[in-house]
Amino acid sequence: MTTSGSTSDSPSAPTSESLRPVSRTALSVALVRAYESSRPDPLFDDPYAAAFATAAELPLPAAGPRSGLAKALVAHGVLRTRFYDDRLLAAGADQVVLLAAGLDTRAHRLDWPAGTRVFELDLGPVLAFKEQVLDALGAVPRARRTVLPADLLEPHWPARLVDAGFDPARPSAWLAEGLLVYLAPEEAAALLTAVAALAAPGSRLLLEQGRDVTATPHDPSLAHVTDLWRGGLGPGTRDWLDGHGWATELTTLDRLARRHARPLPGPSTAAFIEAVRRPAD
Ligand code: SAM
């Protein structure tokens, strides 16, 4: 079941051409998921990812990534997708909010418990493009799905989320996958402050531990993604959450690589945070 917020800011015939550069990064993630889903031993199956790439007229990757940075980003995207899949289902919340959902199809591909509501928030054009592709495929969500076009840097989205049926008095699960790195530190802090105000005690939040993006090696073929990185809260992300009412746990990319027998292409400092909202003092 899909309900949708106002799409008045979406073009009538959405195409990938109408996407802002930051929203086009969702296509890069879809390409990673399409490639992983085509492997004989995938860590997840996203049966819709290839259709997004095709609709955007992007060539599907026939072979694996070539450069060191591309290999690292693909390994990161694959292991992160699987980690968040597992942890969102384990959270056991019947309200799930996908911040900057992009072309994430978890509402359609994960085995959600009956009664789960999934809210997807992102900029209008990318959600319109996504709906067009999913509708053409006849994709059926496996949860009660609500699509909310929203700029997460604007102050109005929390009220719209509540208007759409989200209940801030009950525990929820939140995902901010591949988002904070595109924000300035103060923007990331404001967004996490808004999330905290909606997250009842026991709610869970999943996101990347930030890194020093200035240390990223340059690869011209990936500049359309990496040039947009502003770092978010960087390596201070976990400390920020710990200081703002969350209890955090860190899982390193290296640990996930060992868990899934997927050796990393090189040393990595990447890690993922699972934060649980503490009761108010
Ligand atoms: N989370 C998705 C995934 O992992 O497949 C998409 C990640 S993509 C790298 C980054 C997403 O952030 C894009 O879909 C983009 O539109 C979204 N985004 C960036 N800034 C945003 C904002 N201010 N409000 C809403 N969405 C935003």
PDB file of C-alpha atoms and ligand atoms in Angstrom:
ATOM      1  CA  MET A   1       0.000   0.000   0.000  1.00  0.00           C
ATOM      2  CA  THR A   2       1.430   3.362  -0.939  1.00  0.00           C
ATOM      3  CA  THR A   3       0.277   6.735   0.211  1.00  0.00           C
ATOM      4  CA  SER A   4       1.946   9.884  -0.860  1.00  0.00           C
ATOM      5  CA  GLY A   5       2.329  13.404   0.371  1.00  0.00           C
ATOM      6  CA  SER A   6       1.982  16.380  -1.929  1.00  0.00           C
ATOM      7  CA  THR A   7       3.936  15.918  -5.113  1.00  0.00           C
ATOM      8  CA  SER A   8       3.257  19.428  -6.345  1.00  0.00           C
ATOM      9  CA  ASP A   9       7.010  20.073  -6.386  1.00  0.00           C
ATOM     10  CA  SER A  10       7.539  17.060  -8.684  1.00  0.00           C
ATOM     11  CA  PRO A  11       7.555  17.263 -12.466  1.00  0.00           C
ATOM     12  CA  SER A  12       4.581  15.632 -14.210  1.00  0.00           C
ATOM     13  CA  ALA A  13       6.807  13.244 -16.187  1.00  0.00           C
ATOM     14  CA  PRO A  14       9.717  12.632 -13.831  1.00  0.00           C
ATOM     15  CA  THR A  15      13.030  11.672 -15.332  1.00  0.00           C
ATOM     16  CA  SER A  16      16.470  11.303 -13.844  1.00  0.00           C
ATOM     17  CA  GLU A  17      17.395  14.506 -15.717  1.00  0.00           C
ATOM     18  CA  SER A  18      15.252  16.469 -13.279  1.00  0.00           C
ATOM     19  CA  LEU A  19      17.300  15.323 -10.286  1.00  0.00           C
ATOM     20  CA  ARG A  20      19.614  17.599  -8.356  1.00  0.00           C
ATOM     21  CA  PRO A  21      23.232  16.393  -8.348  1.00  0.00           C
ATOM     22  CA  VAL A  22      22.846  15.244  -4.731  1.00  0.00           C
ATOM     23  CA  SER A  23      19.830  13.155  -5.716  1.00  0.00           C
ATOM     24  CA  ARG A  24      21.684  11.610  -8.641  1.00  0.00           C
ATOM     25  CA  THR A  25      23.949   9.997  -6.047  1.00  0.00           C
ATOM     26  CA  ALA A  26      20.970   7.721  -5.294  1.00  0.00           C
ATOM     27  CA  LEU A  27      21.462   6.296  -8.800  1.00  0.00           C
ATOM     28  CA  SER A  28      25.056   5.443  -7.942  1.00  0.00           C
ATOM     29  CA  VAL A  29      23.832   3.495  -4.917  1.00  0.00           C
ATOM     30  CA  ALA A  30      21.230   1.747  -7.090  1.00  0.00           C
ATOM     31  CA  LEU A  31      24.000   0.717  -9.488  1.00  0.00           C
ATOM     32  CA  VAL A  32      25.949  -0.800  -6.588  1.00  0.00           C
ATOM     33  CA  ARG A  33      22.836  -2.713  -5.490  1.00  0.00           C
ATOM     34  CA  ALA A  34      22.125  -3.861  -9.049  1.00  0.00           C
ATOM     35  CA  TYR A  35      25.666  -5.161  -9.376  1.00  0.00           C
ATOM     36  CA  GLU A  36      25.536  -6.964  -6.032  1.00  0.00           C
ATOM     37  CA  SER A  37      22.136  -8.481  -6.866  1.00  0.00           C
ATOM     38  CA  SER A  38      23.567  -9.907 -10.084  1.00  0.00           C
ATOM     39  CA  ARG A  39      26.334 -11.800  -8.268  1.00  0.00           C
ATOM     40  CA  PRO A  40      25.937 -15.518  -7.666  1.00  0.00           C
ATOM     41  CA  ASP A  41      26.392 -15.024  -3.911  1.00  0.00           C
ATOM     42  CA  PRO A  42      24.686 -11.690  -3.149  1.00  0.00           C
ATOM     43  CA  LEU A  43      24.464 -10.317   0.382  1.00  0.00           C
ATOM     44  CA  PHE A  44      20.987  -9.040  -0.521  1.00  0.00           C
ATOM     45  CA  ASP A  45      18.696  -9.074  -3.513  1.00  0.00           C
ATOM     46  CA  ASP A  46      17.354  -5.768  -4.779  1.00  0.00           C
ATOM     47  CA  PRO A  47      15.233  -6.785  -7.769  1.00  0.00           C
ATOM     48  CA  TYR A  48      14.372  -3.154  -8.560  1.00  0.00           C
ATOM     49  CA  ALA A  49      17.818  -1.542  -8.561  1.00  0.00           C
ATOM     50  CA  ALA A  50      18.644  -2.361 -12.184  1.00  0.00           C
ATOM     51  CA  ALA A  51      15.372  -0.824 -13.375  1.00  0.00           C
ATOM     52  CA  PHE A  52      16.327   2.545 -11.855  1.00  0.00           C
ATOM     53  CA  ALA A  53      19.627   2.499 -13.727  1.00  0.00           C
ATOM     54  CA  THR A  54      17.920   1.476 -16.960  1.00  0.00           C
ATOM     55  CA  ALA A  55      15.295   4.214 -16.601  1.00  0.00           C
ATOM     56  CA  ALA A  56      18.116   6.719 -16.098  1.00  0.00           C
ATOM     57  CA  GLU A  57      19.891   5.314 -19.158  1.00  0.00           C
ATOM     58  CA  LEU A  58      22.927   4.370 -17.113  1.00  0.00           C
ATOM     59  CA  PRO A  59      24.840   1.321 -18.286  1.00  0.00           C
ATOM     60  CA  LEU A  60      24.580  -1.571 -15.869  1.00  0.00           C
ATOM     61  CA  PRO A  61      27.976  -2.615 -14.567  1.00  0.00           C
ATOM     62  CA  ALA A  62      29.005  -5.806 -16.357  1.00  0.00           C
ATOM     63  CA  ALA A  63      32.209  -6.142 -14.380  1.00  0.00           C
ATOM     64  CA  GLY A  64      33.260  -5.080 -10.937  1.00  0.00           C
ATOM     65  CA  PRO A  65      34.703  -1.676 -10.008  1.00  0.00           C
ATOM     66  CA  ARG A  66      38.171  -0.823 -11.328  1.00  0.00           C
ATOM     67  CA  SER A  67      39.863   1.908  -9.293  1.00  0.00           C
ATOM     68  CA  GLY A  68      40.845   1.514  -5.657  1.00  0.00           C
ATOM     69  CA  LEU A  69      38.325   4.135  -4.559  1.00  0.00           C
ATOM     70  CA  ALA A  70      35.537   2.551  -6.640  1.00  0.00           C
ATOM     71  CA  LYS A  71      36.268  -0.860  -5.130  1.00  0.00           C
ATOM     72  CA  ALA A  72      36.205   0.651  -1.638  1.00  0.00           C
ATOM     73  CA  LEU A  73      32.923   2.494  -2.265  1.00  0.00           C
ATOM     74  CA  VAL A  74      31.233  -0.586  -3.706  1.00  0.00           C
ATOM     75  CA  ALA A  75      32.349  -2.761  -0.777  1.00  0.00           C
ATOM     76  CA  HIS A  76      31.118  -0.059   1.599  1.00  0.00           C
ATOM     77  CA  GLY A  77      27.754   0.272  -0.179  1.00  0.00           C
ATOM     78  CA  VAL A  78      27.152  -3.472  -0.247  1.00  0.00           C
ATOM     79  CA  LEU A  79      28.109  -4.223   3.349  1.00  0.00           C
ATOM     80  CA  ARG A  80      26.272  -1.154   4.601  1.00  0.00           C
ATOM     81  CA  THR A  81      23.083  -2.166   2.778  1.00  0.00           C
ATOM     82  CA  ARG A  82      23.179  -5.624   4.326  1.00  0.00           C
ATOM     83  CA  PHE A  83      24.004  -4.283   7.808  1.00  0.00           C
ATOM     84  CA  TYR A  84      21.109  -1.815   7.750  1.00  0.00           C
ATOM     85  CA  ASP A  85      18.740  -4.465   6.339  1.00  0.00           C
ATOM     86  CA  ASP A  86      19.576  -6.747   9.250  1.00  0.00           C
ATOM     87  CA  ARG A  87      19.468  -4.083  11.952  1.00  0.00           C
ATOM     88  CA  LEU A  88      16.226  -2.445  10.765  1.00  0.00           C
ATOM     89  CA  LEU A  89      14.447  -5.792  10.911  1.00  0.00           C
ATOM     90  CA  ALA A  90      16.037  -6.576  14.290  1.00  0.00           C
ATOM     91  CA  ALA A  91      14.889  -3.217  15.678  1.00  0.00           C
ATOM     92  CA  GLY A  92      11.373  -4.607  15.928  1.00  0.00           C
ATOM     93  CA  ALA A  93       9.747  -1.184  15.573  1.00  0.00           C
ATOM     94  CA  ASP A  94       6.485  -0.968  13.676  1.00  0.00           C
ATOM     95  CA  GLN A  95       7.301   2.564  12.483  1.00  0.00           C
ATOM     96  CA  VAL A  96      10.358   2.878  10.260  1.00  0.00           C
ATOM     97  CA  VAL A  97      11.559   6.189   8.824  1.00  0.00           C
ATOM     98  CA  LEU A  98      13.940   6.168   5.869  1.00  0.00           C
ATOM     99  CA  LEU A  99      15.527   9.627   5.779  1.00  0.00           C
ATOM    100  CA  ALA A 100      16.809  10.511   2.298  1.00  0.00           C
ATOM    101  CA  ALA A 101      15.365   7.212   1.088  1.00  0.00           C
ATOM    102  CA  GLY A 102      16.487   7.869  -2.487  1.00  0.00           C
ATOM    103  CA  LEU A 103      16.045   4.664  -4.482  1.00  0.00           C
ATOM    104  CA  ASP A 104      16.085   2.451  -1.388  1.00  0.00           C
ATOM    105  CA  THR A 105      13.506  -0.318  -1.927  1.00  0.00           C
ATOM    106  CA  ARG A 106      13.518  -1.811   1.560  1.00  0.00           C
ATOM    107  CA  ALA A 107       9.776  -1.264   1.874  1.00  0.00           C
ATOM    108  CA  HIS A 108       9.366  -3.642  -1.080  1.00  0.00           C
ATOM    109  CA  ARG A 109      12.111  -6.163  -0.533  1.00  0.00           C
ATOM    110  CA  LEU A 110      12.369  -6.821   3.221  1.00  0.00           C
ATOM    111  CA  ASP A 111      10.163  -9.238   5.116  1.00  0.00           C
ATOM    112  CA  TRP A 112       8.572  -6.749   7.511  1.00  0.00           C
ATOM    113  CA  PRO A 113       6.373  -7.955  10.365  1.00  0.00           C
ATOM    114  CA  ALA A 114       2.668  -7.442   9.758  1.00  0.00           C
ATOM    115  CA  GLY A 115       1.543  -3.930  10.612  1.00  0.00           C
ATOM    116  CA  THR A 116       4.871  -2.219   9.925  1.00  0.00           C
ATOM    117  CA  ARG A 117       4.689   1.292   8.504  1.00  0.00           C
ATOM    118  CA  VAL A 118       7.575   2.572   6.414  1.00  0.00           C
ATOM    119  CA  PHE A 119       7.911   6.307   5.789  1.00  0.00           C
ATOM    120  CA  GLU A 120      10.200   7.387   2.961  1.00  0.00           C
ATOM    121  CA  LEU A 121      11.419  10.987   2.886  1.00  0.00           C
ATOM    122  CA  ASP A 122      13.561  12.600   0.208  1.00  0.00           C
ATOM    123  CA  LEU A 123      13.472  15.469  -2.253  1.00  0.00           C
ATOM    124  CA  GLY A 124      10.381  15.460  -4.505  1.00  0.00           C
ATOM    125  CA  PRO A 125      11.979  14.747  -7.900  1.00  0.00           C
ATOM    126  CA  VAL A 126      13.882  11.636  -6.815  1.00  0.00           C
ATOM    127  CA  LEU A 127      10.779  10.191  -5.164  1.00  0.00           C
ATOM    128  CA  ALA A 128       8.699  10.969  -8.274  1.00  0.00           C
ATOM    129  CA  PHE A 129      11.287   9.210 -10.460  1.00  0.00           C
ATOM    130  CA  LYS A 130      11.289   6.253  -8.064  1.00  0.00           C
ATOM    131  CA  GLU A 131       7.500   5.956  -8.059  1.00  0.00           C
ATOM    132  CA  GLN A 132       7.376   6.038 -11.828  1.00  0.00           C
ATOM    133  CA  VAL A 133       9.838   3.142 -12.100  1.00  0.00           C
ATOM    134  CA  LEU A 134       8.246   1.092  -9.320  1.00  0.00           C
ATOM    135  CA  ASP A 135       4.750   1.654 -10.729  1.00  0.00           C
ATOM    136  CA  ALA A 136       5.879   0.515 -14.192  1.00  0.00           C
ATOM    137  CA  LEU A 137       7.204  -2.686 -12.608  1.00  0.00           C
ATOM    138  CA  GLY A 138       3.992  -3.217 -10.653  1.00  0.00           C
ATOM    139  CA  ALA A 139       6.104  -3.361  -7.483  1.00  0.00           C
ATOM    140  CA  VAL A 140       4.095  -4.094  -4.351  1.00  0.00           C
ATOM    141  CA  PRO A 141       5.410  -2.922  -0.964  1.00  0.00           C
ATOM    142  CA  ARG A 142       5.619  -5.446   1.866  1.00  0.00           C
ATOM    143  CA  ALA A 143       4.746  -2.831   4.479  1.00  0.00           C
ATOM    144  CA  ARG A 144       2.321   0.042   4.669  1.00  0.00           C
ATOM    145  CA  ARG A 145       4.372   2.616   2.805  1.00  0.00           C
ATOM    146  CA  THR A 146       4.117   6.386   2.920  1.00  0.00           C
ATOM    147  CA  VAL A 147       6.164   8.511   0.533  1.00  0.00           C
ATOM    148  CA  LEU A 148       6.798  12.059   1.717  1.00  0.00           C
ATOM    149  CA  PRO A 149       8.601  14.531  -0.541  1.00  0.00           C
ATOM    150  CA  ALA A 150      10.536  16.768   1.838  1.00  0.00           C
ATOM    151  CA  ASP A 151      13.678  18.833   2.124  1.00  0.00           C
ATOM    152  CA  LEU A 152      15.212  17.571   5.340  1.00  0.00           C
ATOM    153  CA  LEU A 153      17.013  20.884   5.801  1.00  0.00           C
ATOM    154  CA  GLU A 154      13.668  22.670   6.100  1.00  0.00           C
ATOM    155  CA  PRO A 155      11.858  22.808   9.456  1.00  0.00           C
ATOM    156  CA  HIS A 156       8.483  21.489   8.251  1.00  0.00           C
ATOM    157  CA  TRP A 157       9.134  17.791   7.665  1.00  0.00           C
ATOM    158  CA  PRO A 158       8.613  16.601  11.277  1.00  0.00           C
ATOM    159  CA  ALA A 159       5.072  18.030  11.354  1.00  0.00           C
ATOM    160  CA  ARG A 160       4.334  16.490   7.951  1.00  0.00           C
ATOM    161  CA  LEU A 161       5.615  13.120   9.145  1.00  0.00           C
ATOM    162  CA  VAL A 162       3.311  13.256  12.161  1.00  0.00           C
ATOM    163  CA  ASP A 163       0.409  14.397   9.961  1.00  0.00           C
ATOM    164  CA  ALA A 164       1.080  11.351   7.773  1.00  0.00           C
ATOM    165  CA  GLY A 165       0.566   9.041  10.750  1.00  0.00           C
ATOM    166  CA  PHE A 166       3.936   8.759  12.489  1.00  0.00           C
ATOM    167  CA  ASP A 167       3.465   8.537  16.254  1.00  0.00           C
ATOM    168  CA  PRO A 168       6.347  10.179  18.160  1.00  0.00           C
ATOM    169  CA  ALA A 169       5.073   8.754  21.437  1.00  0.00           C
ATOM    170  CA  ARG A 170       5.925   5.196  20.366  1.00  0.00           C
ATOM    171  CA  PRO A 171       9.362   3.716  19.547  1.00  0.00           C
ATOM    172  CA  SER A 172      10.516   3.910  15.966  1.00  0.00           C
ATOM    173  CA  ALA A 173      13.468   2.921  13.811  1.00  0.00           C
ATOM    174  CA  TRP A 174      15.318   5.494  11.727  1.00  0.00           C
ATOM    175  CA  LEU A 175      17.787   5.157   8.904  1.00  0.00           C
ATOM    176  CA  ALA A 176      20.023   7.927   7.570  1.00  0.00           C
ATOM    177  CA  GLU A 177      21.993   5.981   4.957  1.00  0.00           C
ATOM    178  CA  GLY A 178      24.405   7.915   2.793  1.00  0.00           C
ATOM    179  CA  LEU A 179      22.977  11.253   3.887  1.00  0.00           C
ATOM    180  CA  LEU A 180      25.014  13.115   6.498  1.00  0.00           C
ATOM    181  CA  VAL A 181      28.157  13.140   4.369  1.00  0.00           C
ATOM    182  CA  TYR A 182      26.325  15.518   1.976  1.00  0.00           C
ATOM    183  CA  LEU A 183      25.514  17.975   4.769  1.00  0.00           C
ATOM    184  CA  ALA A 184      27.527  20.684   6.531  1.00  0.00           C
ATOM    185  CA  PRO A 185      28.191  20.018  10.236  1.00  0.00           C
ATOM    186  CA  GLU A 186      25.496  22.432  11.433  1.00  0.00           C
ATOM    187  CA  GLU A 187      22.967  20.958   8.980  1.00  0.00           C
ATOM    188  CA  ALA A 188      23.718  17.433  10.186  1.00  0.00           C
ATOM    189  CA  ALA A 189      23.367  18.520  13.817  1.00  0.00           C
ATOM    190  CA  ALA A 190      20.042  20.264  13.115  1.00  0.00           C
ATOM    191  CA  LEU A 191      18.693  17.192  11.340  1.00  0.00           C
ATOM    192  CA  LEU A 192      19.730  14.851  14.162  1.00  0.00           C
ATOM    193  CA  THR A 193      18.189  17.250  16.683  1.00  0.00           C
ATOM    194  CA  ALA A 194      14.885  17.065  14.779  1.00  0.00           C
ATOM    195  CA  VAL A 195      15.090  13.253  14.731  1.00  0.00           C
ATOM    196  CA  ALA A 196      15.729  13.149  18.468  1.00  0.00           C
ATOM    197  CA  ALA A 197      12.595  15.198  19.107  1.00  0.00           C
ATOM    198  CA  LEU A 198      10.536  12.530  17.305  1.00  0.00           C
ATOM    199  CA  ALA A 199      12.279   9.454  18.710  1.00  0.00           C
ATOM    200  CA  ALA A 200      10.596   7.997  21.803  1.00  0.00           C
ATOM    201  CA  PRO A 201      12.841   6.195  24.322  1.00  0.00           C
ATOM    202  CA  GLY A 202      13.980   2.864  22.907  1.00  0.00           C
ATOM    203  CA  SER A 203      13.900   4.129  19.306  1.00  0.00           C
ATOM    204  CA  ARG A 204      16.841   3.184  17.124  1.00  0.00           C
ATOM    205  CA  LEU A 205      18.840   5.229  14.654  1.00  0.00           C
ATOM    206  CA  LEU A 206      21.228   3.769  12.087  1.00  0.00           C
ATOM    207  CA  LEU A 207      23.784   5.839  10.213  1.00  0.00           C
ATOM    208  CA  GLU A 208      27.408   6.006   9.181  1.00  0.00           C
ATOM    209  CA  GLN A 209      30.136   7.097  11.534  1.00  0.00           C
ATOM    210  CA  GLY A 210      31.547  10.094   9.664  1.00  0.00           C
ATOM    211  CA  ARG A 211      35.082  10.329   8.347  1.00  0.00           C
ATOM    212  CA  ASP A 212      37.496  13.029   7.302  1.00  0.00           C
ATOM    213  CA  VAL A 213      36.299  13.465   3.719  1.00  0.00           C
ATOM    214  CA  THR A 214      39.280  15.665   2.857  1.00  0.00           C
ATOM    215  CA  ALA A 215      41.401  12.507   3.051  1.00  0.00           C
ATOM    216  CA  THR A 216      39.422  10.795   0.243  1.00  0.00           C
ATOM    217  CA  PRO A 217      41.673   9.964  -2.718  1.00  0.00           C
ATOM    218  CA  HIS A 218      40.673  11.705  -5.946  1.00  0.00           C
ATOM    219  CA  ASP A 219      39.165   9.627  -8.751  1.00  0.00           C
ATOM    220  CA  PRO A 220      37.761  11.767 -11.611  1.00  0.00           C
ATOM    221  CA  SER A 221      35.243   9.050 -12.523  1.00  0.00           C
ATOM    222  CA  LEU A 222      33.694   9.384  -9.041  1.00  0.00           C
ATOM    223  CA  ALA A 223      33.910  13.161  -8.685  1.00  0.00           C
ATOM    224  CA  HIS A 224      30.155  13.492  -9.361  1.00  0.00           C
ATOM    225  CA  VAL A 225      29.720  11.864  -5.946  1.00  0.00           C
ATOM    226  CA  THR A 226      32.793  12.740  -3.903  1.00  0.00           C
ATOM    227  CA  ASP A 227      32.843  16.440  -4.882  1.00  0.00           C
ATOM    228  CA  LEU A 228      29.465  16.768  -3.132  1.00  0.00           C
ATOM    229  CA  TRP A 229      30.739  15.431   0.180  1.00  0.00           C
ATOM    230  CA  ARG A 230      30.718  18.024   2.953  1.00  0.00           C
ATOM    231  CA  GLY A 231      31.443  15.610   5.785  1.00  0.00           C
ATOM    232  CA  GLY A 232      28.480  16.000   8.134  1.00  0.00           C
ATOM    233  CA  LEU A 233      29.640  15.612  11.716  1.00  0.00           C
ATOM    234  CA  GLY A 234      32.690  13.629  10.571  1.00  0.00           C
ATOM    235  CA  PRO A 235      34.457  11.398  13.076  1.00  0.00           C
ATOM    236  CA  GLY A 236      32.575  13.262  15.819  1.00  0.00           C
ATOM    237  CA  THR A 237      29.203  11.759  14.817  1.00  0.00           C
ATOM    238  CA  ARG A 238      29.189   9.079  17.491  1.00  0.00           C
ATOM    239  CA  ASP A 239      30.306  11.472  20.244  1.00  0.00           C
ATOM    240  CA  TRP A 240      27.619  13.943  19.191  1.00  0.00           C
ATOM    241  CA  LEU A 241      24.924  11.277  19.541  1.00  0.00           C
ATOM    242  CA  ASP A 242      26.278  10.072  22.878  1.00  0.00           C
ATOM    243  CA  GLY A 243      26.077  13.660  24.118  1.00  0.00           C
ATOM    244  CA  HIS A 244      22.526  14.175  22.857  1.00  0.00           C
ATOM    245  CA  GLY A 245      20.509  11.419  24.491  1.00  0.00           C
ATOM    246  CA  TRP A 246      21.544   8.338  22.515  1.00  0.00           C
ATOM    247  CA  ALA A 247      23.500   5.236  23.549  1.00  0.00           C
ATOM    248  CA  THR A 248      25.624   4.177  20.601  1.00  0.00           C
ATOM    249  CA  GLU A 249      27.337   1.063  19.382  1.00  0.00           C
ATOM    250  CA  LEU A 250      29.864   1.013  16.557  1.00  0.00           C
ATOM    251  CA  THR A 251      30.283  -1.778  13.994  1.00  0.00           C
ATOM    252  CA  THR A 252      33.297  -1.479  11.736  1.00  0.00           C
ATOM    253  CA  LEU A 253      33.207  -2.187   8.022  1.00  0.00           C
ATOM    254  CA  ASP A 254      36.124  -4.524   8.614  1.00  0.00           C
ATOM    255  CA  ARG A 255      34.036  -6.585  11.037  1.00  0.00           C
ATOM    256  CA  LEU A 256      31.170  -6.819   8.543  1.00  0.00           C
ATOM    257  CA  ALA A 257      33.610  -7.857   5.816  1.00  0.00           C
ATOM    258  CA  ARG A 258      34.839 -10.716   8.009  1.00  0.00           C
ATOM    259  CA  ARG A 259      31.300 -11.665   9.029  1.00  0.00           C
ATOM    260  CA  HIS A 260      30.253 -12.016   5.393  1.00  0.00           C
ATOM    261  CA  ALA A 261      33.580 -13.351   4.084  1.00  0.00           C
ATOM    262  CA  ARG A 262      33.958 -10.366   1.757  1.00  0.00           C
ATOM    263  CA  PRO A 263      37.567  -9.197   2.092  1.00  0.00           C
ATOM    264  CA  LEU A 264      37.938  -5.440   1.726  1.00  0.00           C
ATOM    265  CA  PRO A 265      40.062  -4.092  -1.144  1.00  0.00           C
ATOM    266  CA  GLY A 266      42.261  -2.256   1.384  1.00  0.00           C
ATOM    267  CA  PRO A 267      42.441  -0.991   4.968  1.00  0.00           C
ATOM    268  CA  SER A 268      39.351   0.941   6.046  1.00  0.00           C
ATOM    269  CA  THR A 269      38.361   3.124   8.979  1.00  0.00           C
ATOM    270  CA  ALA A 270      34.659   3.059   7.998  1.00  0.00           C
ATOM    271  CA  ALA A 271      32.090   2.141  10.624  1.00  0.00           C
ATOM    272  CA  PHE A 272      28.356   2.229  11.247  1.00  0.00           C
ATOM    273  CA  ILE A 273      26.457   3.484  14.268  1.00  0.00           C
ATOM    274  CA  GLU A 274      23.406   1.952  15.876  1.00  0.00           C
ATOM    275  CA  ALA A 275      22.018   4.369  18.451  1.00  0.00           C
ATOM    276  CA  VAL A 276      19.261   3.701  20.982  1.00  0.00           C
ATOM    277  CA  ARG A 277      17.314   6.652  22.368  1.00  0.00           C
ATOM    278  CA  ARG A 278      17.762   6.914  26.129  1.00  0.00           C
ATOM    279  CA  PRO A 279      14.855   7.845  28.402  1.00  0.00           C
ATOM    280  CA  ALA A 280      14.770  11.563  29.183  1.00  0.00           C
ATOM    281  CA  ASP A 281      16.669  12.483  32.389  1.00  0.00           C
TER     282      ASP A 281
HETATM  283  N1  SAM B   1      19.566   6.433   1.400  1.00  0.00           N
HETATM  284  C1  SAM B   1      19.497   6.131  -0.003  1.00  0.00           C
HETATM  285  C2  SAM B   1      20.267   4.885  -0.298  1.00  0.00           C
HETATM  286  O1  SAM B   1      21.193   4.537   0.458  1.00  0.00           O
HETATM  287  O2  SAM B   1      19.962   4.251  -1.305  1.00  0.00           O
HETATM  288  C3  SAM B   1      19.987   7.284  -0.866  1.00  0.00           C
HETATM  289  C4  SAM B   1      21.378   7.733  -0.603  1.00  0.00           C
HETATM  290  S1  SAM B   1      21.955   8.928  -1.801  1.00  0.00           S
HETATM  291  C5  SAM B   1      23.686   8.682  -1.622  1.00  0.00           C
HETATM  292  C6  SAM B   1      21.707  10.493  -0.954  1.00  0.00           C
HETATM  293  C7  SAM B   1      20.258  10.915  -0.904  1.00  0.00           C
HETATM  294  O3  SAM B   1      20.148  12.044  -0.038  1.00  0.00           O
HETATM  295  C8  SAM B   1      19.662  11.337  -2.234  1.00  0.00           C
HETATM  296  O4  SAM B   1      18.519  10.571  -2.514  1.00  0.00           O
HETATM  297  C9  SAM B   1      19.293  12.806  -2.012  1.00  0.00           C
HETATM  298  O5  SAM B   1      18.175  13.245  -2.737  1.00  0.00           O
HETATM  299  C10 SAM B   1      19.089  12.834  -0.520  1.00  0.00           C
HETATM  300  N2  SAM B   1      19.191  14.170   0.073  1.00  0.00           N
HETATM  301  C11 SAM B   1      20.262  14.974   0.094  1.00  0.00           C
HETATM  302  N3  SAM B   1      19.957  16.154   0.683  1.00  0.00           N
HETATM  303  C12 SAM B   1      18.645  16.085   1.036  1.00  0.00           C
HETATM  304  C13 SAM B   1      17.754  16.975   1.656  1.00  0.00           C
HETATM  305  N4  SAM B   1      18.143  18.208   2.049  1.00  0.00           N
HETATM  306  N5  SAM B   1      16.480  16.581   1.880  1.00  0.00           N
HETATM  307  C14 SAM B   1      16.080  15.350   1.494  1.00  0.00           C
HETATM  308  N6  SAM B   1      16.885  14.446   0.895  1.00  0.00           N
HETATM  309  C15 SAM B   1      18.153  14.821   0.661  1.00  0.00           C
END
